[in-house]
Amino acid sequence: MQTNTIPPLDLSPAKWIWLPSERCLPNTFVLFRRELNLAHAPRVARGWLTADSRYRLTVNGQRVQWGPAPCDPRWPEVDPCDLTALLQPGTNVIGVEVCYFGQGDGTWAMGAPGFIFRLEIDGQLVVSDASWKTCIDRAHRPGMYKRWFLRALQEEFDARLHPFGWDTPEFQPGPEYVLGADDATQFVGAAGQLGCGERPELRAREIPLMHETIVAALPLADCGRVTWHRDPNDWFESRVPGSFSITRDAGVDGAVPAANEGFFFSFGMPGQVVGFPRFTIDAAEGTIVEMMVRESHDVATGPLWMENYIFHWTRFICREGANEFESFDYESVMWIQLHVRNAKRPVTIRDVGVRRREYPWPNAPHIRCAEPALQSLFDASVNTLRNSCLETAVDGMGRERQQYSGDGSHQVQAVRPAFGDTKLPARFLKTFSQGLTLDGYFLDCWPAYDRLARLMQRQIGTTVWGPILDHGVGFNFDCWQHYLETGDRAALEEPYPRLKRFAGYLAALRRDDGLLPVENIGVPTVWIDHHAYRHESHKHCAFNLYVAAMFQHALANLAAAFGDDPEP
């Protein structure tokens, strides 16, 4: 059931383009370069762009924005861009660096390489077509393995191979730069078309672009020595036990590690942030830095080694001299640890921090009380919302970064009164509802590639986890609560028909006694806190009461708002 109440965005004559190729490996980075010659500074230069899977837009080497937001592959969202203040008289270069995940990510269900761009400069069009020069960025090795089953990009960046300045007017592209493929949709499995041959409907982004600020880390908190007993890759790639030993040692500052050694340097942030970790290091060519991040750490009692169970490391390989490094994808960060090895001379580290990304909230919450401990709790709660509600309202920003109904959507209920924002909650309702399956139940989080994989796993019995029906029940309350607080029926035009389809699915499950089962219902499952119920009858009672409340207090009210019979 494809319900679409938003008119598609027409980017013609722009085309989906890509590097001319017959295949594209996972985690391939492609650079797109377009020169513009302007007689004068533009009065207006605004446009749209998106890419599969992520892009970083620059103008004359200056970072502009990063995107796109996680979305359903059938309705990709296109980001606006305003380049008016960045373009200048003479030669300008628009640069777009695109990473194609090529495999499922916790935030990305699409999976075909492509880039599309349309810019209008004082009435003149600049579009993605065969005039763009393209090149693989070999600093990011194509085919790099997946970080975790919910995170696609395990980033490794070799500065010795990167064409620095590629997105500036002074740069002269070499023979490795070729004209882009005229229409990427002509390739099998390319972006701009679905597997069934249908074109996805591009939609204009409905929420503001994220706001980025640089947050500096606190001074060095800890440092020490790592002695490797095996090839370090045995640890980073395979977690082989006994690969290293680690000790605290303040004497490593200014020293040079031995052949089997590395030094670690740990930095705390002034608060929990979400963004792109960054640092500058002056080092010899070939020096290797593994940057690891954590959401919590105690210098006095915590482990010295900060890498955690979901492989939060990014590898950088230095060229000679000063290297300014920043991760391509964002992380959830309270601590940054730099592990330095293969250094032929002492290194100097500075400017450690994070390019924080935040939703540009229309209002700042002001919650004040006289109790310091309670005030700290309020402040932490507000900061949690700032970190967990970006383009999507997610559970586990440091892990899967996926939005759920049921045990995650309570965030959007706090966003409305605390920040006065209704656009992000409205987007949550639309994007989550797009995860309705052909059978009529909702995927319990969406967009999320692993939920598609879970459907297959359930079919062959390799997991106990299926799409959680009680999250779909909770989603009815999410929709009703939004309408109750805002009166914004337009935000429900797309979700509401899907709610009715879900209600029909539940009705079809009823047993002869009129109740809904909670076990042996096929692919979906009923969770409803599976640890709390000692007997199936308890879970059975709770789920049926929950569904009854959904029909009576959520769906019936929405039906009345839409002019339908609340008691069909």
Coordinates of C-alpha atoms in Angstrom, one line a residue:
M1 CA 0.0 0.0 0.0
Q2 CA 1.8 3.1 -1.2
T3 CA 0.1 6.2 0.2
N4 CA 1.5 9.5 -1.0
T5 CA -0.1 12.8 -0.3
I6 CA 3.0 14.9 -1.1
P7 CA 3.6 15.9 -4.7
P8 CA 6.9 14.6 -6.0
L9 CA 9.8 17.0 -6.5
D10 CA 10.7 17.5 -10.2
L11 CA 14.5 18.0 -10.6
S12 CA 14.5 17.8 -14.4
P13 CA 16.6 18.2 -16.4
A14 CA 19.0 16.9 -13.7
K15 CA 19.9 13.2 -14.0
W16 CA 21.2 10.6 -11.6
I17 CA 24.9 10.3 -12.3
W18 CA 27.8 8.2 -11.2
L19 CA 31.3 7.2 -12.1
P20 CA 31.2 5.3 -15.4
S21 CA 31.6 1.7 -14.2
E22 CA 30.1 -1.8 -14.4
R23 CA 30.0 -2.4 -10.6
C24 CA 30.5 -0.4 -7.4
L25 CA 32.0 -2.0 -4.3
P26 CA 30.6 -1.3 -0.8
N27 CA 31.9 1.9 0.9
T28 CA 33.2 3.4 -2.3
F29 CA 33.8 7.1 -2.2
V30 CA 33.3 9.1 -5.5
L31 CA 34.3 12.7 -6.0
F32 CA 32.1 14.9 -8.2
R33 CA 33.5 18.2 -9.4
R34 CA 31.8 20.9 -11.4
E35 CA 33.5 24.2 -12.4
L36 CA 31.4 27.4 -12.8
N37 CA 32.5 30.6 -14.3
L38 CA 30.5 33.6 -13.1
A39 CA 30.7 37.2 -14.4
H40 CA 29.6 38.5 -11.0
A41 CA 28.5 37.3 -7.6
P42 CA 25.0 35.8 -7.9
R43 CA 21.9 37.4 -6.4
V44 CA 20.4 34.0 -5.7
A45 CA 21.8 30.5 -6.1
R46 CA 19.6 27.9 -4.6
G47 CA 18.9 24.3 -5.4
W48 CA 18.5 20.6 -4.4
L49 CA 20.6 17.6 -4.1
T50 CA 20.7 14.0 -2.7
A51 CA 22.8 10.9 -3.1
D52 CA 23.0 7.3 -2.2
S53 CA 24.2 6.8 0.4
R54 CA 25.7 10.0 1.9
Y55 CA 27.2 13.2 0.5
R56 CA 29.4 16.0 1.7
L57 CA 28.9 19.2 -0.3
T58 CA 31.6 21.9 -0.6
V59 CA 32.0 25.1 -2.6
N60 CA 35.5 26.2 -3.4
G61 CA 36.8 23.8 -0.7
Q62 CA 34.5 25.1 2.0
R63 CA 32.1 22.7 3.7
V64 CA 28.5 23.5 3.1
Q65 CA 26.4 20.5 4.4
W66 CA 26.2 16.8 4.8
G67 CA 23.2 14.5 4.1
P68 CA 20.7 13.2 3.2
A69 CA 18.4 12.3 6.0
P70 CA 17.5 8.6 6.5
C71 CA 14.4 7.9 4.4
D72 CA 12.4 5.2 2.6
P73 CA 13.9 4.2 -0.7
R74 CA 10.5 4.6 -2.4
W75 CA 10.3 8.3 -1.3
P76 CA 13.9 9.7 -1.1
E77 CA 14.1 13.1 0.4
V78 CA 16.1 15.8 -1.4
D79 CA 18.0 18.4 0.5
P80 CA 17.8 22.1 -0.3
C81 CA 21.1 24.0 -0.6
D82 CA 21.7 27.8 -0.7
L83 CA 25.1 28.7 -2.3
T84 CA 24.4 32.4 -2.8
A85 CA 26.9 33.6 -0.2
L86 CA 29.6 31.1 -1.3
L87 CA 29.8 31.7 -5.1
Q88 CA 32.1 34.5 -6.2
P89 CA 33.0 36.2 -9.5
G90 CA 35.3 34.1 -11.6
T91 CA 35.9 30.4 -11.4
N92 CA 34.0 28.4 -8.7
V93 CA 34.0 24.7 -8.0
I94 CA 31.1 22.7 -6.6
G95 CA 32.4 19.6 -5.0
V96 CA 30.3 16.6 -3.8
E97 CA 31.9 13.7 -2.1
V98 CA 29.6 10.7 -2.1
C99 CA 29.9 7.5 -0.1
Y100 CA 28.0 4.5 -1.4
F101 CA 27.4 2.1 1.5
G102 CA 26.4 -0.7 -0.8
Q103 CA 25.1 -2.7 2.1
G104 CA 22.4 -2.2 4.7
D105 CA 22.9 0.4 7.4
G106 CA 20.8 1.1 10.5
T107 CA 19.7 4.4 8.9
W108 CA 19.7 3.4 5.2
A109 CA 17.6 0.9 3.3
M110 CA 18.5 2.2 -0.1
G111 CA 21.4 0.5 -1.9
A112 CA 22.3 1.8 -5.4
P113 CA 25.0 4.4 -6.2
G114 CA 23.9 7.7 -7.5
F115 CA 23.9 11.5 -7.2
I116 CA 21.5 14.1 -8.4
F117 CA 21.9 17.9 -8.2
R118 CA 19.9 20.9 -9.5
L119 CA 21.0 24.5 -8.8
E120 CA 19.4 27.7 -10.2
I121 CA 21.8 30.7 -10.3
D122 CA 19.9 33.9 -11.2
G123 CA 17.6 31.9 -13.5
Q124 CA 20.4 29.8 -15.1
L125 CA 20.5 26.0 -14.3
V126 CA 23.4 23.9 -13.2
V127 CA 22.4 20.2 -13.1
S128 CA 24.0 16.8 -12.6
D129 CA 24.8 15.5 -16.1
A130 CA 27.8 14.2 -18.1
S131 CA 29.6 17.5 -17.7
W132 CA 30.7 16.7 -14.1
K133 CA 34.1 15.2 -13.6
T134 CA 34.3 12.2 -11.4
C135 CA 37.0 10.2 -9.7
I136 CA 37.2 7.4 -7.1
D137 CA 38.8 8.7 -3.9
R138 CA 41.4 6.0 -3.2
A139 CA 42.1 7.4 0.2
H140 CA 39.0 5.4 1.2
R141 CA 39.6 1.9 0.0
P142 CA 36.6 0.6 -2.1
G143 CA 35.2 -2.6 -0.7
M144 CA 36.0 -1.7 3.0
Y145 CA 34.2 -4.2 5.3
K146 CA 31.1 -3.3 7.3
R147 CA 31.6 -1.9 10.8
W148 CA 28.7 -3.8 12.4
F149 CA 25.4 -5.3 11.3
L150 CA 23.8 -2.0 11.9
R151 CA 26.5 0.3 10.7
A152 CA 27.8 0.1 7.1
L153 CA 30.9 2.3 7.1
Q154 CA 34.1 1.2 8.8
E155 CA 36.1 4.2 7.7
E156 CA 39.8 4.1 6.8
F157 CA 41.3 7.2 5.3
D158 CA 44.8 7.2 3.9
A159 CA 45.8 10.9 3.5
R160 CA 48.7 9.9 1.2
L161 CA 46.2 8.9 -1.5
H162 CA 43.7 11.8 -1.2
P163 CA 43.7 14.5 -3.9
F164 CA 43.8 17.5 -1.5
G165 CA 42.3 20.6 -3.0
W166 CA 40.3 18.6 -5.5
D167 CA 37.2 20.8 -4.8
T168 CA 39.0 24.2 -5.3
P169 CA 39.5 26.3 -8.4
E170 CA 43.3 26.0 -8.3
F171 CA 43.2 22.2 -8.6
Q172 CA 43.9 20.7 -12.0
P173 CA 42.2 17.4 -12.5
G174 CA 44.4 14.6 -13.9
P175 CA 43.6 11.8 -16.2
E176 CA 42.0 9.8 -13.4
Y177 CA 39.1 12.2 -13.6
V178 CA 36.5 11.2 -16.1
L179 CA 33.2 12.6 -17.2
G180 CA 30.2 11.3 -15.2
A181 CA 27.9 8.6 -16.6
D182 CA 25.1 10.5 -18.3
D183 CA 22.3 8.7 -16.5
A184 CA 23.1 6.3 -13.7
T185 CA 19.6 4.8 -13.9
Q186 CA 20.7 2.9 -17.0
F187 CA 22.9 0.7 -14.9
V188 CA 21.4 -2.4 -13.3
G189 CA 20.5 -1.7 -9.7
A190 CA 21.5 2.0 -10.0
A191 CA 20.0 4.8 -8.0
G192 CA 17.0 6.5 -9.4
Q193 CA 15.0 3.3 -9.9
L194 CA 13.6 0.6 -7.8
G195 CA 14.2 -3.1 -8.5
C196 CA 10.8 -3.4 -10.1
G197 CA 11.8 -0.8 -12.7
E198 CA 9.7 2.0 -11.1
R199 CA 11.2 5.3 -10.3
P200 CA 11.1 6.5 -6.7
E201 CA 9.3 9.7 -6.0
L202 CA 11.7 12.4 -4.9
R203 CA 10.3 14.5 -2.1
A204 CA 11.5 17.9 -0.8
R205 CA 13.0 17.8 2.7
E206 CA 10.4 18.9 5.2
I207 CA 12.6 19.7 8.1
P208 CA 15.5 22.2 8.4
L209 CA 19.0 21.2 7.6
M210 CA 21.1 20.4 10.7
H211 CA 23.2 23.1 12.3
E212 CA 26.9 22.4 12.7
T213 CA 29.2 23.9 15.3
I214 CA 32.7 23.0 16.5
V215 CA 33.0 21.8 20.1
A216 CA 36.5 21.5 21.5
A217 CA 37.5 18.6 23.7
L218 CA 38.8 19.1 27.2
P219 CA 42.6 18.9 27.8
L220 CA 44.3 15.6 27.7
A221 CA 42.8 13.3 30.4
D222 CA 45.0 10.2 30.1
C223 CA 47.7 8.7 28.0
G224 CA 49.8 5.5 27.9
R225 CA 51.5 2.7 26.0
V226 CA 50.0 -0.2 24.0
T227 CA 52.2 -3.2 23.4
W228 CA 51.1 -5.3 20.5
H229 CA 51.6 -9.1 20.8
R230 CA 50.1 -9.7 17.4
D231 CA 49.4 -7.8 14.2
P232 CA 47.1 -4.9 15.2
N233 CA 44.7 -5.8 12.4
D234 CA 44.1 -9.1 14.2
W235 CA 42.4 -7.1 16.9
F236 CA 40.7 -4.4 14.8
E237 CA 39.4 -6.8 12.2
S238 CA 38.8 -10.0 14.2
R239 CA 39.1 -9.1 18.0
V240 CA 41.6 -11.9 18.6
P241 CA 42.1 -12.2 22.4
G242 CA 45.5 -11.4 23.8
S243 CA 46.4 -9.1 20.9
F244 CA 47.8 -6.3 23.1
S245 CA 48.5 -5.1 26.7
I246 CA 48.0 -1.6 27.8
T247 CA 49.5 0.6 30.6
R248 CA 49.1 4.2 31.7
D249 CA 52.4 6.1 31.0
A250 CA 52.6 9.9 31.1
G251 CA 56.1 9.6 29.5
V252 CA 54.7 8.8 26.0
D253 CA 54.1 12.5 25.3
G254 CA 56.9 13.5 22.9
A255 CA 58.3 9.9 22.6
V256 CA 58.5 7.6 19.6
P257 CA 56.7 4.2 19.9
A258 CA 58.8 1.1 19.3
A259 CA 58.0 -1.2 16.4
N260 CA 55.5 -3.2 18.4
E261 CA 54.1 -0.3 20.3
G262 CA 51.4 2.3 20.1
F263 CA 50.6 5.3 22.3
F264 CA 47.1 6.2 23.4
F265 CA 45.8 9.7 24.2
S266 CA 42.3 10.2 25.8
F267 CA 40.2 13.3 25.7
G268 CA 36.9 14.0 27.2
M269 CA 34.2 16.3 25.8
P270 CA 32.5 19.0 28.0
G271 CA 29.2 17.1 27.4
Q272 CA 27.7 14.4 25.4
V273 CA 27.4 15.4 21.7
V274 CA 26.6 13.9 18.3
G275 CA 28.7 14.8 15.4
F276 CA 31.9 14.3 13.4
P277 CA 35.0 13.7 15.6
R278 CA 38.1 15.6 14.5
F279 CA 41.7 16.3 15.4
T280 CA 44.9 17.6 13.9
I281 CA 48.2 15.7 14.1
D282 CA 51.6 16.6 13.0
A283 CA 53.3 13.3 12.2
A284 CA 55.6 11.4 9.8
E285 CA 54.3 9.9 6.7
G286 CA 52.7 6.5 7.3
T287 CA 51.8 7.2 10.9
I288 CA 48.6 5.3 11.7
V289 CA 45.9 6.7 14.1
E290 CA 42.9 4.7 15.2
M291 CA 40.3 7.1 16.6
M292 CA 37.9 5.5 19.0
V293 CA 34.9 7.1 20.7
R294 CA 32.8 6.2 23.7
E295 CA 29.6 7.6 25.2
S296 CA 30.8 7.1 28.8
H297 CA 34.1 6.5 30.6
D298 CA 35.7 6.9 34.0
V299 CA 39.5 7.7 33.9
A300 CA 39.9 6.4 37.5
T301 CA 38.1 3.1 37.2
G302 CA 37.3 2.5 33.5
P303 CA 39.3 0.4 31.1
L304 CA 42.2 2.2 29.5
W305 CA 41.3 0.9 26.1
M306 CA 38.1 2.7 24.8
E307 CA 37.0 0.7 21.8
N308 CA 33.7 -0.9 22.6
Y309 CA 31.7 -3.9 21.4
I310 CA 30.3 -2.2 18.3
F311 CA 33.7 -1.4 16.8
H312 CA 33.6 2.4 17.1
W313 CA 37.0 3.1 15.5
T314 CA 38.1 5.1 12.5
R315 CA 41.5 4.7 11.0
F316 CA 43.6 7.6 9.6
I317 CA 47.0 7.2 7.9
C318 CA 49.1 10.4 7.8
R319 CA 51.0 12.1 5.1
E320 CA 54.1 14.0 6.2
G321 CA 53.4 17.1 8.3
A322 CA 50.2 18.5 9.6
N323 CA 47.1 16.4 9.0
E324 CA 43.6 17.6 9.7
F325 CA 41.3 14.6 10.1
E326 CA 37.6 14.4 10.5
S327 CA 35.3 11.3 10.2
F328 CA 33.0 11.2 7.3
D329 CA 30.0 9.8 9.2
Y330 CA 28.8 11.1 12.6
E331 CA 29.2 9.5 16.0
S332 CA 27.8 9.8 19.5
V333 CA 30.7 11.1 21.6
M334 CA 31.6 11.8 25.2
W335 CA 35.2 10.6 24.9
I336 CA 37.8 10.4 22.1
Q337 CA 40.8 8.2 22.2
L338 CA 43.6 8.4 19.7
H339 CA 45.8 5.3 19.3
V340 CA 49.0 6.3 17.5
R341 CA 51.4 3.7 15.9
N342 CA 53.9 3.3 13.2
A343 CA 55.3 6.8 14.0
K344 CA 58.9 7.5 12.9
R345 CA 59.1 10.7 15.0
P346 CA 57.3 12.3 17.8
V347 CA 53.8 13.5 17.0
T348 CA 51.9 16.6 18.0
I349 CA 48.2 16.4 18.6
R350 CA 45.9 19.5 18.8
D351 CA 42.4 20.7 18.0
V352 CA 40.7 17.6 19.2
G353 CA 36.9 18.0 19.2
V354 CA 33.7 17.3 17.4
R355 CA 31.8 19.1 14.6
R356 CA 28.5 18.8 16.4
R357 CA 25.3 18.5 14.5
E358 CA 22.0 19.6 15.9
Y359 CA 18.4 20.2 14.8
P360 CA 17.8 24.0 14.7
W361 CA 15.1 24.0 17.3
P362 CA 12.7 27.0 17.2
N363 CA 12.9 27.5 21.0
A364 CA 15.3 26.6 23.7
P365 CA 13.8 24.8 26.7
H366 CA 14.1 26.6 30.0
I367 CA 13.5 24.2 32.9
R368 CA 14.8 25.5 36.3
C369 CA 14.5 24.1 39.8
A370 CA 16.2 24.7 43.2
E371 CA 17.4 21.2 43.6
P372 CA 20.9 20.8 42.0
A373 CA 20.6 17.0 41.4
L374 CA 17.2 17.4 39.8
Q375 CA 18.4 20.3 37.7
S376 CA 21.3 18.1 36.4
L377 CA 18.7 15.5 35.4
F378 CA 16.6 18.1 33.5
D379 CA 19.7 19.4 31.7
A380 CA 20.8 15.9 30.8
S381 CA 17.4 15.1 29.5
V382 CA 17.3 18.2 27.3
N383 CA 20.8 17.4 26.0
T384 CA 19.6 13.8 25.3
L385 CA 16.8 15.2 23.1
R386 CA 19.3 17.4 21.3
N387 CA 21.5 14.3 20.6
S388 CA 18.8 11.7 19.8
C389 CA 16.4 13.9 17.7
L390 CA 18.1 14.9 14.5
E391 CA 16.5 14.0 11.2
T392 CA 15.0 11.0 13.0
A393 CA 14.1 10.3 16.6
V394 CA 16.3 7.4 17.4
D395 CA 17.0 4.8 20.1
G396 CA 20.7 4.2 20.6
M397 CA 22.5 7.0 18.7
G398 CA 25.8 5.3 19.3
R399 CA 24.5 2.0 18.0
E400 CA 21.8 1.6 15.2
R401 CA 20.5 5.2 15.1
Q402 CA 17.0 3.9 14.2
Q403 CA 13.6 5.3 15.1
Y404 CA 11.1 3.1 16.8
S405 CA 7.6 3.5 17.9
G406 CA 6.7 2.2 21.3
D407 CA 10.0 2.4 23.2
G408 CA 11.5 5.3 21.3
S409 CA 8.7 7.6 20.1
H410 CA 8.2 9.1 23.6
Q411 CA 11.0 11.5 22.6
V412 CA 8.8 13.3 20.0
Q413 CA 6.2 13.8 22.7
A414 CA 8.8 15.7 24.7
V415 CA 10.0 17.6 21.7
R416 CA 6.7 19.4 21.1
P417 CA 6.3 21.1 24.5
A418 CA 10.0 21.4 25.3
F419 CA 11.3 22.9 22.0
G420 CA 8.0 24.0 20.4
D421 CA 8.8 22.0 17.3
T422 CA 6.2 20.1 15.3
K423 CA 8.0 19.5 12.0
L424 CA 10.3 16.7 13.3
P425 CA 7.4 14.8 15.0
A426 CA 5.4 15.1 11.8
R427 CA 8.3 13.7 9.8
F428 CA 8.5 10.8 12.3
L429 CA 4.9 9.9 11.7
K430 CA 5.3 9.9 8.0
T431 CA 8.6 8.0 7.8
F432 CA 7.7 5.4 10.4
S433 CA 4.4 4.7 8.7
Q434 CA 6.2 4.0 5.4
G435 CA 7.4 0.8 7.0
L436 CA 4.0 -0.8 6.6
T437 CA 4.4 -4.2 5.0
L438 CA 2.3 -5.8 2.3
D439 CA 0.8 -8.0 4.9
G440 CA -0.5 -5.0 6.9
Y441 CA 1.8 -4.8 9.9
F442 CA 4.4 -2.2 10.6
L443 CA 8.1 -2.8 10.8
D444 CA 8.8 -1.8 14.4
C445 CA 11.5 0.6 13.3
W446 CA 11.9 2.3 10.0
P447 CA 13.8 3.3 7.9
A448 CA 16.1 0.4 8.8
Y449 CA 17.7 -2.1 6.6
D450 CA 18.1 -4.7 9.3
R451 CA 14.3 -4.9 9.6
L452 CA 14.2 -6.1 6.0
A453 CA 16.8 -8.7 6.9
R454 CA 14.8 -9.8 9.9
L455 CA 11.8 -10.7 7.7
M456 CA 14.0 -13.2 5.9
Q457 CA 15.4 -14.5 9.1
R458 CA 12.0 -15.1 10.5
Q459 CA 11.0 -17.0 7.5
I460 CA 13.7 -19.6 8.1
G461 CA 13.6 -19.5 11.9
T462 CA 17.0 -18.1 12.6
T463 CA 15.8 -15.4 15.0
V464 CA 13.2 -15.1 17.7
W465 CA 12.8 -11.4 16.9
G466 CA 10.2 -10.4 14.3
P467 CA 8.6 -7.1 13.6
I468 CA 7.0 -6.1 16.9
L469 CA 3.3 -5.7 16.7
D470 CA 3.0 -3.8 19.9
H471 CA 5.1 -1.0 18.4
G472 CA 2.5 -0.7 15.7
V473 CA -0.1 -0.4 18.3
G474 CA 1.9 2.3 20.0
F475 CA 2.2 4.1 16.7
N476 CA -1.6 4.7 16.7
F477 CA -1.1 6.5 20.0
D478 CA 1.8 8.5 18.5
C479 CA -0.5 9.7 15.7
W480 CA -3.4 10.5 18.0
Q481 CA -1.2 12.4 20.5
H482 CA 0.3 14.5 17.7
Y483 CA -3.1 15.5 16.5
L484 CA -4.4 16.1 20.0
E485 CA -1.5 18.5 20.8
T486 CA -1.2 20.2 17.4
G487 CA -4.5 19.9 15.5
D488 CA -2.3 19.2 12.5
R489 CA -4.4 16.8 10.5
A490 CA -2.2 17.3 7.4
A491 CA 0.6 15.5 9.1
L492 CA -1.6 12.4 9.4
E493 CA -2.9 12.3 5.8
E494 CA -0.2 9.8 4.9
P495 CA -0.1 7.7 8.1
Y496 CA -3.9 7.4 8.6
P497 CA -4.7 5.0 5.8
R498 CA -1.8 2.8 7.0
L499 CA -3.3 2.8 10.5
K500 CA -6.5 1.5 9.1
R501 CA -4.7 -1.2 7.1
F502 CA -2.9 -2.2 10.4
A503 CA -6.2 -2.4 12.2
G504 CA -7.5 -4.7 9.5
Y505 CA -4.5 -6.9 9.9
L506 CA -5.1 -7.2 13.7
A507 CA -8.8 -7.9 13.1
A508 CA -7.8 -10.8 10.9
L509 CA -5.7 -12.4 13.7
R510 CA -8.7 -12.7 16.1
R511 CA -9.4 -16.2 17.4
D512 CA -12.8 -17.7 17.8
D513 CA -13.0 -16.2 21.3
G514 CA -12.5 -12.7 19.9
L515 CA -9.0 -12.3 21.4
L516 CA -5.7 -11.8 19.7
P517 CA -2.9 -14.4 20.0
V518 CA 0.6 -13.5 21.1
E519 CA 2.5 -16.6 20.0
N520 CA 2.7 -18.5 16.7
I521 CA 1.5 -15.6 14.5
G522 CA 4.0 -16.0 11.7
V523 CA 6.7 -13.4 11.0
P524 CA 5.7 -10.7 13.5
T525 CA 6.1 -11.1 17.3
V526 CA 4.6 -9.6 20.4
W527 CA 7.2 -8.2 22.7
I528 CA 5.4 -6.0 25.3
D529 CA 8.3 -6.4 27.7
H530 CA 8.9 -10.1 27.4
H531 CA 11.0 -10.2 30.6
A532 CA 8.1 -9.0 32.8
Y533 CA 5.6 -11.7 32.1
R534 CA 6.0 -15.1 33.7
H535 CA 3.2 -16.7 31.9
E536 CA 1.8 -16.4 28.4
S537 CA -1.6 -15.6 29.8
H538 CA -0.2 -12.4 31.4
K539 CA 1.2 -11.2 28.1
H540 CA -1.9 -12.3 26.3
C541 CA -4.1 -10.1 28.7
A542 CA -1.7 -7.1 28.4
F543 CA -1.6 -7.1 24.6
N544 CA -5.3 -7.4 24.2
L545 CA -5.9 -4.6 26.6
Y546 CA -3.4 -2.5 24.7
V547 CA -5.0 -3.2 21.4
A548 CA -8.5 -2.5 22.8
A549 CA -7.2 0.9 24.1
M550 CA -5.7 1.6 20.7
F551 CA -9.1 1.1 18.9
Q552 CA -11.1 3.0 21.5
H553 CA -8.8 5.9 22.5
A554 CA -6.6 6.5 19.4
L555 CA -7.9 5.1 16.2
A556 CA -11.5 5.9 16.8
N557 CA -10.7 9.5 17.6
L558 CA -8.6 9.8 14.4
A559 CA -11.4 8.2 12.4
A560 CA -13.7 10.9 13.7
A561 CA -11.2 13.6 12.8
F562 CA -11.1 12.2 9.2
G563 CA -14.9 11.9 9.0
D564 CA -14.9 8.1 9.1
D565 CA -17.1 6.0 11.3
P566 CA -15.3 5.5 14.6
E567 CA -17.1 2.2 15.1
P568 CA -17.0 0.4 11.7

